[in-house]
Each structure stands twice: as C-alpha cells, then as structure tokens.
Coordinates of N, CA and C in Angstrom, one line a residue:
M1 N 0.4 -1.3 0.1 CA 0.0 0.0 -0.4 C 1.1 1.2 -0.4
S2 N 0.9 1.9 -0.9 CA 1.6 3.2 -0.9 C 1.0 4.5 -0.1
L3 N 1.5 5.4 0.6 CA 1.1 6.7 1.2 C 0.8 7.5 0.4
D4 N -0.8 7.6 1.1 CA -2.1 8.1 0.6 C -2.6 9.0 1.3
L5 N -2.0 10.2 1.2 CA -2.9 11.3 2.4 C -3.3 11.9 2.1
T6 N -4.4 12.0 0.8 CA -5.2 13.2 0.6 C -6.6 12.8 0.8
D7 N -7.2 12.9 1.5 CA -8.1 12.5 1.9 C -7.9 13.3 3.8
T8 N -6.7 13.5 4.0 CA -6.6 14.1 5.7 C -6.3 15.2 6.0
E9 N -6.8 15.9 6.8 CA -6.6 16.9 7.1 C -5.6 17.0 8.0
P10 N -4.1 18.3 7.8 CA -3.5 18.5 8.3 C -3.9 19.2 10.6
S11 N -3.4 18.8 10.6 CA -3.6 19.0 12.4 C -2.8 20.0 12.3
A12 N -4.3 20.9 13.5 CA -3.4 22.1 13.9 C -2.3 22.6 14.8
E13 N -1.2 23.4 15.4 CA -0.4 22.8 16.0 C -0.9 23.8 17.1
T14 N -1.1 24.2 18.2 CA -1.4 25.1 19.2 C -0.5 25.3 19.8
E15 N -0.1 26.9 19.7 CA 1.1 27.0 20.7 C 0.6 28.5 22.1
S16 N 1.1 27.7 23.5 CA 0.2 29.0 24.3 C 1.2 29.9 24.8
E17 N 1.4 31.1 24.5 CA 1.9 31.8 25.1 C 2.5 32.6 26.6
P18 N 2.9 33.1 26.9 CA 3.4 33.4 28.2 C 2.3 34.8 28.7
K19 N 1.7 34.4 29.4 CA 1.1 35.8 29.7 C 1.5 36.4 30.7
T20 N 1.5 38.3 30.3 CA 2.8 38.9 30.8 C 1.4 39.4 31.2
T21 N 1.5 40.4 32.7 CA 1.2 42.2 32.8 C 2.2 42.5 34.3
T22 N 1.8 43.6 33.6 CA 2.6 45.1 34.3 C 1.8 44.8 36.2
D23 N -0.1 45.3 36.0 CA -0.1 45.8 36.9 C -1.0 45.1 37.3
S24 N -0.9 43.3 38.3 CA -1.8 42.8 38.5 C -0.8 41.6 39.1
P25 N -1.0 41.0 40.4 CA 0.5 40.2 40.5 C -0.5 38.6 39.7
A26 N 1.8 38.2 39.7 CA 1.3 37.0 38.9 C 0.3 35.7 39.6
S27 N 0.3 34.8 38.8 CA -1.1 34.1 38.6 C -0.6 32.8 39.1
P28 N -1.5 32.4 40.0 CA -1.0 30.7 40.7 C -0.4 30.2 39.7
P29 N 0.7 29.0 40.0 CA 1.3 28.3 39.3 C -0.1 27.2 38.7
D30 N -0.8 26.8 39.0 CA -2.1 26.1 38.2 C -2.9 26.8 37.2
E31 N -2.0 28.4 37.3 CA -3.7 29.5 36.4 C -2.5 29.9 35.4
R32 N -1.1 29.6 35.5 CA -0.4 30.4 34.3 C -0.5 29.6 33.2
H33 N -0.1 30.6 32.4 CA -0.2 30.4 30.5 C 0.9 28.7 30.4
S34 N 0.6 27.8 30.0 CA 2.3 27.1 29.6 C 3.3 28.0 28.4
V35 N 4.7 27.9 28.7 CA 5.8 28.8 28.3 C 6.5 27.4 27.1
L36 N 5.0 26.4 27.2 CA 5.8 25.3 26.4 C 5.5 24.8 25.3
R37 N 6.7 24.8 23.8 CA 5.3 24.5 22.9 C 4.8 23.4 22.9
S38 N 3.8 23.0 22.4 CA 2.6 21.7 22.4 C 2.6 21.6 21.2
Q39 N 3.2 19.6 20.8 CA 2.4 19.0 20.3 C 1.0 18.5 20.5
A40 N 0.3 17.9 21.8 CA -0.1 17.5 22.3 C -1.5 17.0 21.5
D41 N -2.0 18.2 21.1 CA -3.5 18.4 20.4 C -3.4 18.3 18.6
G42 N -4.3 17.2 18.1 CA -4.5 16.5 17.4 C -3.1 15.4 16.9
G43 N -2.8 15.3 15.3 CA -2.2 14.2 14.9 C -2.2 14.0 14.3
V44 N -1.1 12.5 13.8 CA -1.7 12.3 13.1 C -1.1 10.4 13.6
V45 N -1.5 9.7 13.7 CA -1.5 7.8 14.3 C -0.6 7.1 12.8
A46 N 0.3 6.4 12.8 CA 0.4 5.9 11.2 C 0.8 4.2 12.2
Q47 N 0.1 3.4 11.0 CA 1.0 2.0 11.2 C 2.1 1.6 9.7
L48 N 3.6 1.8 9.9 CA 3.9 2.0 8.7 C 4.8 0.2 8.8
R49 N 5.1 -0.1 7.6 CA 5.9 -1.2 7.1 C 7.0 -0.7 6.6
L50 N 8.6 -1.0 7.1 CA 9.4 -0.2 6.5 C 9.8 -2.3 6.0
E51 N 11.0 -1.5 5.2 CA 11.7 -2.9 4.2 C 12.8 -2.6 4.3
H52 N 14.2 -2.9 4.3 CA 15.2 -3.0 3.2 C 16.6 -4.1 3.8
A53 N 16.7 -4.4 2.6 CA 17.6 -5.0 2.6 C 18.9 -5.1 3.9
D54 N 19.4 -4.0 4.4 CA 20.2 -3.6 5.4 C 19.9 -2.8 6.4
L55 N 18.5 -3.1 6.9 CA 17.7 -2.9 8.0 C 18.2 -3.5 9.5
V56 N 18.1 -3.3 10.4 CA 18.3 -3.3 11.4 C 18.5 -5.3 11.6
L57 N 19.0 -6.2 11.5 CA 18.2 -7.5 12.0 C 17.9 -8.1 11.1
R58 N 17.3 -7.7 9.7 CA 17.0 -8.2 8.6 C 17.5 -9.3 8.3
P59 N 18.2 -9.5 7.9 CA 19.2 -11.4 7.9 C 18.2 -12.1 9.0
T60 N 18.4 -12.1 10.1 CA 17.8 -12.8 11.2 C 16.6 -13.3 11.4
L61 N 15.4 -11.5 10.7 CA 13.8 -12.6 11.4 C 13.6 -12.6 9.4
R62 N 14.6 -13.2 8.9 CA 14.7 -14.1 7.3 C 14.3 -15.1 8.0
R63 N 15.7 -15.5 8.8 CA 15.7 -16.4 8.8 C 15.2 -17.6 10.1
A64 N 14.9 -16.7 11.1 CA 13.8 -17.0 12.3 C 12.7 -16.2 12.5
L65 N 12.1 -17.6 11.7 CA 10.2 -16.8 11.7 C 9.5 -17.4 12.5
E66 N 9.9 -18.3 13.5 CA 9.2 -18.7 14.8 C 9.1 -17.5 15.4
N67 N 10.2 -16.8 15.8 CA 10.4 -15.8 16.4 C 10.0 -14.7 16.0
T68 N 9.3 -13.6 17.5 CA 8.8 -12.1 17.2 C 9.5 -11.4 18.1
V69 N 10.1 -10.4 17.7 CA 11.4 -9.7 17.9 C 11.2 -7.4 18.3
E70 N 11.3 -7.7 19.2 CA 10.5 -6.0 19.5 C 12.0 -5.5 20.2
P71 N 12.4 -4.2 19.8 CA 13.6 -3.6 20.7 C 13.2 -2.9 21.9
E72 N 13.9 -2.7 23.0 CA 13.7 -2.5 23.6 C 14.5 -1.2 24.2
Y73 N 15.3 -0.4 24.0 CA 15.9 0.3 23.8 C 17.3 0.9 23.3
W74 N 17.6 1.9 22.6 CA 18.9 2.0 21.8 C 19.8 2.9 22.8
T75 N 21.1 2.8 22.8 CA 21.8 3.5 23.8 C 23.2 3.8 22.5
T76 N 23.8 5.0 22.0 CA 24.9 5.4 21.2 C 25.7 6.2 21.6
T77 N 27.3 6.0 21.9 CA 27.8 6.6 22.3 C 28.7 7.0 20.8
D78 N 30.4 6.3 21.0 CA 30.8 5.6 19.5 C 29.9 4.7 19.2
R79 N 29.7 3.8 19.3 CA 29.0 3.1 19.2 C 27.6 2.6 19.2
T80 N 26.5 2.3 18.7 CA 25.0 2.0 18.9 C 24.4 0.9 19.3
I81 N 24.4 0.7 20.2 CA 24.1 -0.4 21.1 C 22.4 -0.9 21.2
L82 N 21.9 -2.0 21.0 CA 20.6 -2.3 20.9 C 19.7 -3.1 21.9
F83 N 18.7 -3.6 22.5 CA 18.0 -4.4 23.2 C 17.4 -4.6 22.0
V84 N 17.0 -6.1 22.7 CA 15.6 -6.8 21.8 C 15.4 -7.8 22.9
T85 N 14.1 -7.5 23.0 CA 13.7 -8.7 23.6 C 12.8 -10.1 22.3
V86 N 12.7 -11.1 22.1 CA 12.7 -11.8 21.5 C 12.1 -13.4 22.1
Y87 N 10.7 -13.5 21.4 CA 9.3 -14.4 21.8 C 9.3 -15.3 21.3
G88 N 9.4 -16.3 21.7 CA 9.1 -17.9 20.8 C 9.9 -18.8 22.0
S89 N 9.2 -20.3 21.2 CA 9.4 -21.7 22.3 C 11.0 -21.9 22.1
E90 N 11.9 -21.3 21.0 CA 12.9 -22.3 20.3 C 14.0 -20.4 20.1
F91 N 14.9 -21.0 20.6 CA 16.3 -19.9 20.3 C 17.3 -20.1 19.7
D92 N 17.6 -21.3 19.3 CA 19.1 -22.0 19.0 C 19.1 -21.2 17.2
G93 N 17.6 -21.3 17.2 CA 17.7 -20.9 15.5 C 17.9 -19.7 15.2
F94 N 17.3 -18.7 16.3 CA 17.5 -17.6 16.3 C 19.2 -17.2 16.9
E95 N 19.6 -17.7 17.6 CA 20.9 -17.0 18.0 C 22.1 -17.5 17.3
G96 N 21.8 -19.1 16.0 CA 22.5 -18.8 14.7 C 22.3 -18.2 14.2
A97 N 21.3 -17.1 14.0 CA 21.0 -16.2 12.6 C 22.2 -14.8 13.3
L98 N 21.7 -14.8 14.3 CA 22.3 -14.0 15.4 C 24.3 -13.6 14.5
A99 N 24.6 -15.0 15.1 CA 25.8 -15.0 14.3 C 26.4 -14.7 13.2
E100 N 25.1 -14.5 12.1 CA 25.7 -14.6 11.1 C 25.5 -13.2 10.6
D101 N 24.5 -12.6 11.2 CA 24.1 -11.5 10.7 C 25.2 -10.6 10.6
P102 N 25.0 -9.4 9.2 CA 25.7 -8.4 9.2 C 25.1 -6.6 9.0
T103 N 24.5 -7.5 10.4 CA 23.5 -6.0 10.6 C 24.6 -5.5 12.1
I104 N 24.7 -6.9 12.5 CA 24.8 -6.7 13.9 C 26.2 -7.4 14.2
T105 N 26.5 -6.9 15.7 CA 28.0 -7.9 15.8 C 28.3 -8.3 17.2
D106 N 29.0 -8.6 18.0 CA 29.0 -9.2 19.2 C 27.6 -9.3 19.7
P107 N 26.9 -10.3 19.3 CA 25.0 -11.0 19.7 C 25.6 -11.3 21.4
V108 N 24.6 -10.8 22.4 CA 24.7 -11.3 23.7 C 23.7 -11.4 24.6
L109 N 23.3 -12.9 25.1 CA 21.7 -13.1 26.0 C 22.2 -12.1 27.3
V110 N 22.0 -12.0 27.6 CA 21.2 -11.1 28.8 C 20.1 -11.2 29.6
D111 N 18.7 -11.9 29.6 CA 18.3 -12.4 29.9 C 17.2 -13.3 29.8
R112 N 17.0 -14.4 30.4 CA 15.8 -15.8 29.4 C 14.5 -15.3 30.7
Y113 N 13.5 -15.7 30.1 CA 12.3 -16.2 30.7 C 12.0 -17.4 29.8
P114 N 10.7 -18.2 30.5 CA 10.5 -19.5 29.4 C 9.6 -18.7 28.1
D115 N 9.3 -17.9 28.2 CA 8.9 -17.3 26.9 C 9.7 -16.4 26.1
R116 N 10.8 -16.0 26.2 CA 11.3 -14.9 26.1 C 12.9 -14.5 26.3
R117 N 13.3 -14.6 25.6 CA 14.3 -14.2 26.2 C 16.0 -12.9 25.3
V118 N 16.1 -12.2 26.4 CA 16.6 -10.5 25.7 C 18.2 -10.3 25.8
Y119 N 18.3 -10.0 24.3 CA 20.0 -9.9 23.6 C 20.2 -8.6 23.4
R120 N 21.5 -8.6 23.8 CA 22.1 -6.9 23.4 C 23.1 -7.6 21.9
V121 N 22.9 -6.5 21.3 CA 23.5 -6.9 20.1 C 24.0 -4.8 19.6
T122 N 25.2 -5.1 19.2 CA 26.1 -3.8 18.7 C 25.6 -3.9 17.2
L123 N 25.0 -2.3 16.8 CA 25.3 -1.9 15.0 C 26.5 -1.6 14.3
T124 N 26.5 -2.8 13.4 CA 27.8 -2.4 12.6 C 27.2 -1.1 11.4
E125 N 28.6 -0.7 10.7 CA 28.5 0.5 9.5 C 26.8 0.0 8.9
R126 N 26.8 -1.6 8.3 CA 25.8 -1.8 7.4 C 24.5 -1.5 7.4
A127 N 24.5 -1.5 9.1 CA 22.4 -1.3 9.2 C 21.5 -0.2 9.3
L128 N 21.1 0.4 8.6 CA 19.9 1.1 8.0 C 19.3 0.9 10.0
T129 N 18.9 2.1 10.3 CA 17.7 2.4 11.5 C 16.6 3.6 10.6
F130 N 16.4 3.6 11.5 CA 14.8 4.9 11.0 C 14.2 5.6 12.1
M131 N 14.9 5.1 14.0 CA 15.0 5.7 14.9 C 15.7 7.5 14.6
P132 N 16.7 7.4 14.2 CA 16.9 8.7 13.8 C 16.3 10.2 13.2
I133 N 15.6 9.1 12.2 CA 14.9 10.1 11.3 C 13.4 10.0 12.2
A134 N 13.1 9.2 12.8 CA 11.5 9.5 13.7 C 11.8 10.5 14.4
T135 N 13.3 10.8 14.7 CA 13.5 11.6 15.8 C 13.8 13.1 14.9
E136 N 14.2 13.0 13.8 CA 14.5 14.3 13.1 C 13.0 14.8 12.6
T137 N 11.8 13.4 12.6 CA 10.9 14.3 11.9 C 10.2 14.5 12.8
N138 N 10.4 14.5 14.5 CA 9.4 14.7 15.2 C 7.9 13.8 15.5
G139 N 8.5 12.5 14.8 CA 7.6 11.0 15.7 C 8.1 10.6 16.9
R140 N 7.2 10.6 17.2 CA 6.6 9.4 18.6 C 6.9 8.0 18.1
V141 N 7.6 6.9 18.3 CA 7.6 5.7 18.3 C 6.4 5.0 19.6
L142 N 5.3 5.0 18.9 CA 4.4 3.8 20.2 C 4.3 2.3 20.0
E143 N 5.0 1.4 19.5 CA 5.2 0.2 19.3 C 5.8 -0.1 18.2
I144 N 7.1 -1.1 17.8 CA 7.6 -1.9 17.4 C 7.4 -3.2 17.5
T145 N 7.2 -4.0 16.1 CA 7.5 -4.9 16.0 C 8.0 -5.7 15.4
S146 N 8.6 -7.0 15.0 CA 9.8 -7.4 14.0 C 8.2 -7.9 12.8
T147 N 8.4 -8.2 11.7 CA 8.1 -8.6 10.1 C 8.9 -9.9 9.6
R148 N 8.4 -10.4 8.8 CA 9.5 -11.3 7.8 C 10.6 -10.8 7.6
D149 N 10.8 -9.0 6.9 CA 11.3 -8.9 5.7 C 11.9 -7.1 6.3
G150 N 11.3 -7.1 7.6 CA 11.8 -5.7 8.4 C 10.8 -5.4 10.2
W151 N 10.2 -4.7 9.9 CA 9.8 -3.9 10.8 C 8.6 -2.8 10.9
L152 N 7.6 -3.4 11.5 CA 6.2 -2.8 11.5 C 6.0 -2.0 12.7
V153 N 5.9 -1.1 12.9 CA 6.1 0.5 13.1 C 4.9 1.3 13.7
Q154 N 4.7 1.8 14.5 CA 3.7 2.7 14.8 C 4.0 3.8 15.9
L155 N 3.8 5.1 14.7 CA 4.4 6.2 15.1 C 3.6 7.1 15.5
R156 N 3.9 8.0 16.1 CA 2.5 9.5 16.3 C 3.7 10.4 15.7
F157 N 2.3 11.2 14.9 CA 4.0 12.1 14.4 C 2.3 14.1 14.6
P158 N 3.0 14.8 14.9 CA 2.4 16.4 15.0 C 1.3 16.7 14.5
D159 N 1.7 16.0 13.0 CA 0.8 16.4 12.3 C 1.3 15.9 10.7
R160 N 0.4 15.5 9.6 CA 0.7 15.0 8.6 C 2.0 15.5 7.5
D161 N 2.4 16.3 7.6 CA 3.4 17.0 7.0 C 4.5 16.2 8.0
S162 N 4.6 16.0 9.0 CA 5.8 15.3 9.7 C 5.9 14.3 9.3
L163 N 5.1 13.2 8.8 CA 4.6 12.1 8.5 C 4.9 11.9 7.0
V164 N 4.5 12.6 6.5 CA 5.2 12.8 4.6 C 7.1 12.7 4.7
A165 N 7.3 13.9 5.8 CA 8.7 13.8 5.8 C 9.3 12.8 6.7
F166 N 9.1 11.8 7.1 CA 9.5 11.0 7.6 C 9.9 9.4 6.3
N167 N 8.3 9.5 5.8 CA 8.3 9.1 4.3 C 9.6 9.2 3.1
D168 N 9.7 10.5 3.2 CA 10.1 10.9 2.1 C 11.9 10.3 2.3
E169 N 12.4 10.7 4.3 CA 14.0 10.6 4.2 C 13.7 9.2 4.3
C170 N 12.9 8.1 4.7 CA 13.0 6.7 4.6 C 13.5 6.5 3.5
R171 N 12.4 6.5 2.3 CA 12.8 6.9 0.8 C 13.5 7.2 0.4
T172 N 14.2 8.4 0.8 CA 15.8 8.6 0.8 C 16.7 7.7 0.7
R173 N 16.2 6.7 1.5 CA 18.2 6.1 2.3 C 17.3 4.0 1.7
G174 N 16.5 4.8 0.3 CA 16.2 3.1 -0.2 C 15.3 2.6 0.1
M175 N 15.0 2.7 1.9 CA 13.8 2.3 2.6 C 12.6 1.9 1.8
S176 N 11.5 0.7 2.0 CA 10.3 0.3 1.1 C 9.4 0.7 2.4
V177 N 8.8 2.1 2.1 CA 7.6 2.6 3.1 C 5.8 2.4 2.8
S178 N 5.4 1.3 3.7 CA 3.8 1.1 2.6 C 3.1 1.2 4.7
V179 N 1.4 2.1 4.2 CA 0.7 2.3 5.3 C -0.2 1.3 5.2
E180 N 0.3 0.9 6.6 CA -0.8 -0.4 7.0 C -2.0 0.3 7.3
H181 N -2.2 1.6 8.2 CA -3.3 2.0 9.0 C -3.2 3.2 9.3
L182 N -4.1 4.3 9.1 CA -3.3 5.6 9.4 C -4.8 6.3 10.1
R183 N -4.7 6.9 11.0 CA -5.7 7.9 11.5 C -5.6 9.4 12.0
V184 N -6.3 10.0 12.0 CA -5.7 11.4 11.8 C -7.0 11.7 13.5
S185 N -5.8 12.3 14.3 CA -6.7 12.7 15.8 C -7.2 13.8 15.9
D186 N -8.3 14.8 16.2 CA -8.6 15.3 16.5 C -9.2 16.3 18.0
D187 N -9.5 17.4 17.9 CA -9.9 17.8 18.9 C -10.1 17.2 20.3
E188 N -11.2 16.4 19.9 CA -11.9 15.7 20.5 C -11.7 14.0 21.1
D189 N -10.6 13.7 20.3 CA -9.7 12.3 20.3 C -8.9 12.5 21.2
D190 N -8.7 11.8 22.3 CA -7.8 12.0 23.7 C -6.7 11.4 22.9
G191 N -6.5 10.1 22.1 CA -5.1 9.3 21.5 C -4.4 9.0 22.7
V192 N -4.6 8.4 23.4 CA -4.2 7.3 24.2 C -4.7 5.8 23.8
V193 N -6.0 5.5 23.1 CA -5.4 4.1 23.3 C -5.1 3.9 21.1
A194 N -4.2 3.5 21.1 CA -3.6 3.5 20.1 C -3.7 2.2 19.7
L195 N -4.4 0.9 19.8 CA -4.6 -0.3 19.6 C -4.0 0.0 17.6
T196 N -2.9 -1.7 17.5 CA -3.1 -1.8 16.1 C -3.7 -2.2 15.7
E197 N -3.6 -2.8 13.9 CA -5.4 -3.6 14.1 C -5.0 -4.7 14.2
K198 N -3.8 -5.3 14.3 CA -4.1 -6.4 14.6 C -4.0 -7.2 16.2
Q199 N -4.0 -5.8 17.0 CA -4.0 -6.2 18.7 C -5.9 -5.5 18.5
Q200 N -6.4 -5.7 18.0 CA -7.7 -4.7 17.8 C -8.5 -6.1 17.5
E201 N -8.0 -7.0 16.1 CA -9.1 -8.2 15.9 C -8.5 -9.5 17.1
L202 N -7.1 -9.3 17.3 CA -6.6 -10.5 18.6 C -7.3 -10.3 19.7
L203 N -8.2 -9.4 20.8 CA -8.9 -8.8 21.4 C -9.7 -9.1 21.2
L204 N -11.1 -8.7 20.3 CA -12.1 -8.9 19.9 C -12.2 -10.2 19.5
V205 N -11.4 -11.0 18.9 CA -11.6 -12.9 18.6 C -11.6 -12.9 20.7
A206 N -10.6 -13.3 21.2 CA -10.2 -13.3 22.1 C -11.3 -13.1 23.0
Y207 N -11.9 -11.7 23.1 CA -13.2 -12.1 24.0 C -14.8 -12.7 23.5
Q208 N -14.7 -12.6 22.5 CA -16.0 -13.2 21.5 C -16.3 -14.9 22.4
E209 N -14.4 -15.4 22.3 CA -14.3 -16.7 22.5 C -13.8 -17.6 23.5
G210 N -14.1 -16.1 24.6 CA -13.8 -16.0 25.8 C -12.6 -16.6 27.1
Y211 N -11.4 -16.1 25.7 CA -10.2 -16.3 26.7 C -10.0 -15.3 27.2
F212 N -11.5 -14.6 28.1 CA -10.9 -14.0 29.9 C -11.6 -13.7 30.2
D213 N -12.4 -15.3 30.1 CA -13.4 -16.0 31.1 C -13.0 -16.9 32.6
V214 N -13.5 -17.0 33.2 CA -12.9 -18.7 33.7 C -14.0 -19.4 34.5
P215 N -13.3 -20.7 33.6 CA -12.9 -21.1 33.1 C -12.7 -20.3 31.2
R216 N -11.1 -20.3 31.4 CA -11.5 -19.8 30.0 C -12.0 -20.9 28.5
G217 N -12.1 -19.7 27.6 CA -13.2 -20.4 26.6 C -11.7 -21.2 25.1
I218 N -11.0 -20.2 24.9 CA -10.0 -20.5 24.4 C -8.6 -20.4 24.3
S219 N -7.9 -21.5 24.1 CA -6.3 -20.8 24.7 C -5.8 -19.9 23.5
Q220 N -4.5 -20.0 23.8 CA -3.7 -19.0 23.0 C -3.2 -19.7 21.8
D221 N -2.9 -20.8 22.4 CA -3.1 -22.0 21.1 C -3.7 -21.9 20.5
E222 N -4.9 -22.1 20.6 CA -6.4 -22.0 19.7 C -6.3 -20.8 19.4
L223 N -6.2 -19.3 20.0 CA -6.4 -18.1 19.4 C -5.5 -18.3 18.4
A224 N -3.8 -18.6 18.7 CA -2.8 -18.7 17.2 C -3.0 -19.3 16.2
D225 N -3.7 -20.3 16.1 CA -4.5 -21.5 15.0 C -5.6 -20.8 14.1
R226 N -6.5 -19.9 15.2 CA -7.5 -18.9 14.6 C -7.2 -18.1 13.7
L227 N -6.1 -16.9 14.1 CA -5.3 -16.1 13.5 C -4.2 -16.0 12.6
D228 N -4.3 -17.5 12.4 CA -2.6 -18.0 11.2 C -1.8 -17.1 11.7
V229 N -1.9 -17.3 12.9 CA 0.2 -16.3 13.2 C 0.3 -17.4 14.5
S230 N 2.2 -17.1 14.7 CA 2.2 -17.7 16.7 C 2.3 -17.4 17.1
K231 N 2.0 -18.5 18.5 CA 1.4 -19.0 19.1 C 2.7 -17.5 20.5
S232 N 4.1 -16.7 20.0 CA 4.3 -15.8 20.5 C 4.2 -14.8 20.1
A233 N 3.9 -14.6 19.2 CA 3.0 -13.6 18.7 C 1.1 -13.2 19.0
V234 N 0.6 -14.1 19.9 CA -0.4 -13.7 20.1 C -0.4 -13.2 21.7
S235 N 1.0 -14.5 22.3 CA 1.4 -13.5 23.6 C 1.6 -12.1 23.5
Q236 N 2.8 -12.0 22.8 CA 3.4 -10.2 22.9 C 2.0 -9.3 22.5
R237 N 1.8 -9.9 21.6 CA 0.1 -8.7 20.9 C -1.0 -8.7 22.0
L238 N -1.4 -9.8 22.3 CA -2.1 -9.2 24.1 C -1.5 -8.6 25.2
R239 N -0.3 -9.1 25.8 CA 0.2 -8.4 26.9 C 1.0 -6.8 25.9
R240 N 1.0 -6.4 25.4 CA 0.5 -4.8 24.3 C -0.5 -4.4 24.9
A241 N -1.5 -5.4 24.0 CA -3.1 -4.5 24.2 C -3.6 -3.9 25.3
I242 N -3.0 -5.3 26.2 CA -3.8 -4.9 27.5 C -2.8 -3.9 27.8
G243 N -1.8 -3.5 28.0 CA -1.3 -2.2 28.7 C -1.3 -1.3 28.3
E244 N -1.4 -1.3 27.0 CA -2.0 -0.2 26.2 C -3.9 0.7 27.1
L245 N -4.6 -0.2 27.2 CA -5.5 -0.7 27.5 C -5.8 -0.1 29.4
C246 N -5.1 -1.0 30.2 CA -4.9 -0.4 31.4 C -4.3 1.1 31.5
G247 N -3.1 1.9 30.2 CA -2.8 2.9 30.6 C -3.9 4.1 30.1
A248 N -4.6 3.5 29.4 CA -5.4 4.7 29.0 C -6.8 4.9 29.9
T249 N -7.0 3.6 31.2 CA -8.1 3.4 31.9 C -8.0 3.9 33.5
I250 N -7.0 3.6 33.5 CA -6.1 3.0 35.2 C -4.9 3.8 35.5
A251 N -4.1 4.3 34.7 CA -2.6 5.0 35.1 C -2.4 6.5 35.3

C-alpha cells in the first residue's frame, strides 16, 4: 500500500504564549499559561511497514520466522547498542542467525524467561535504522515489532507534514515504506488508546471466544491457530494491547 494522505486534514498545532502583566500579581502556578510549545493536540498515528535488505536485524528476521522480535531501547556513544526482546519457544535458530547477521556484531544473551529472551547487539556500519529519522521528523514511536522482511512500526506525528517528511527521508535511504493503518486525531480524540489493527482483531476474537472468561473458552494456542499466527505473536500482542488499555484507563 502506497502512502496516500490526500483524504486527511493537517492538524493545527497550538502554541500557548506566556501571559505577562505589569498591573496585577503573578497568577498561581496552576493558572499560568504554559511556556512550552505543544504538540499534544491533534496529530497523525500511522502504522508503517518498513523494509530494506540492510535494516537492522533483517537477515536474522528472515531466517528466524518462528520468533517475534521487539526492540527495547538504543544507546549511542561511539557505537550503537540495541537491546531486543525475542518471543518464542525455540531460540537456537535465532541465535545461529544472529551470529551470521552482517547488520550487528557481538550478540549477547542478557536475560531469559520461559517464553522470551533478551539480547544485546551492537550495530555495524552496514545497518540501516529508522529511529534517527523518526526523531528528526518529530515522530514518537508507539510500538515496534518484527516482520519477515523488516519492521512494523506505529508512530505518532504532530501533523501530516511530519509523516510525509518521515516517509521521504526513509525513501531517500532506499527503505520501502507502506501504510497499513492511518488515523487522524482531532480535538475530541484523546489519542491514548492507539491499538494496531492486529491487536484489535486479536482482542475482539479473544473476547468473543471467551479467552477472558473463567474457565477460559479458548487458549493462546487456539487463538494462534484461529488467526494463523505464532503463539509468540499472540502472547506479545495481548500483552501490548492490554498494557495500552490499562494505561488509558487506570494509569
């Protein structure tokens, strides 16, 4: 799907100017106008599929199809280090692919759990990343998960122009960008619950089939079969989706 934003309206960005006066005392802190530039109202939330042969970890993703990978965070000094959480039930193939991946070096297992492991890798000069582009174009990363050929990224931009700029910069670097889902926030949309379409589909099926009932009407294995995805994908999507909903309602 190519990027087509002709039906969207750019969101107005509001800036509050500090109010000053010489003939009245200063207002209490909670009544003062903010001096900060705001991008909190409106905006565009886009779910984008990014692909390129040299995207970070892409060679590993193509070989370890049974694993789902989620970046945790990046650190950069004289080199860029990435921590990733990898979901699945078998990790030997993933670790073998890491050892031969030209986009990273020095892979280290830093933690293990029954359904996932955490690795630290160092990016090589060959590796392409999209995080600096997101930062430069005022994008906020909401979610990143792996696909066979790259990454599925959900980003929030303050306006349409920022999204277009991100798209243009990615394409300049040779990355393929396709839009899977796009929504425009308005002043009445709090923009807190930003579930992906796949998360919404999973939650709907899980709810309808009794996953949240006691006893459960359907297991994660059965949900995976129903949606034709791996069990690790079901596990991480449920965790992400429930976390978003909790953050929107009780946090």
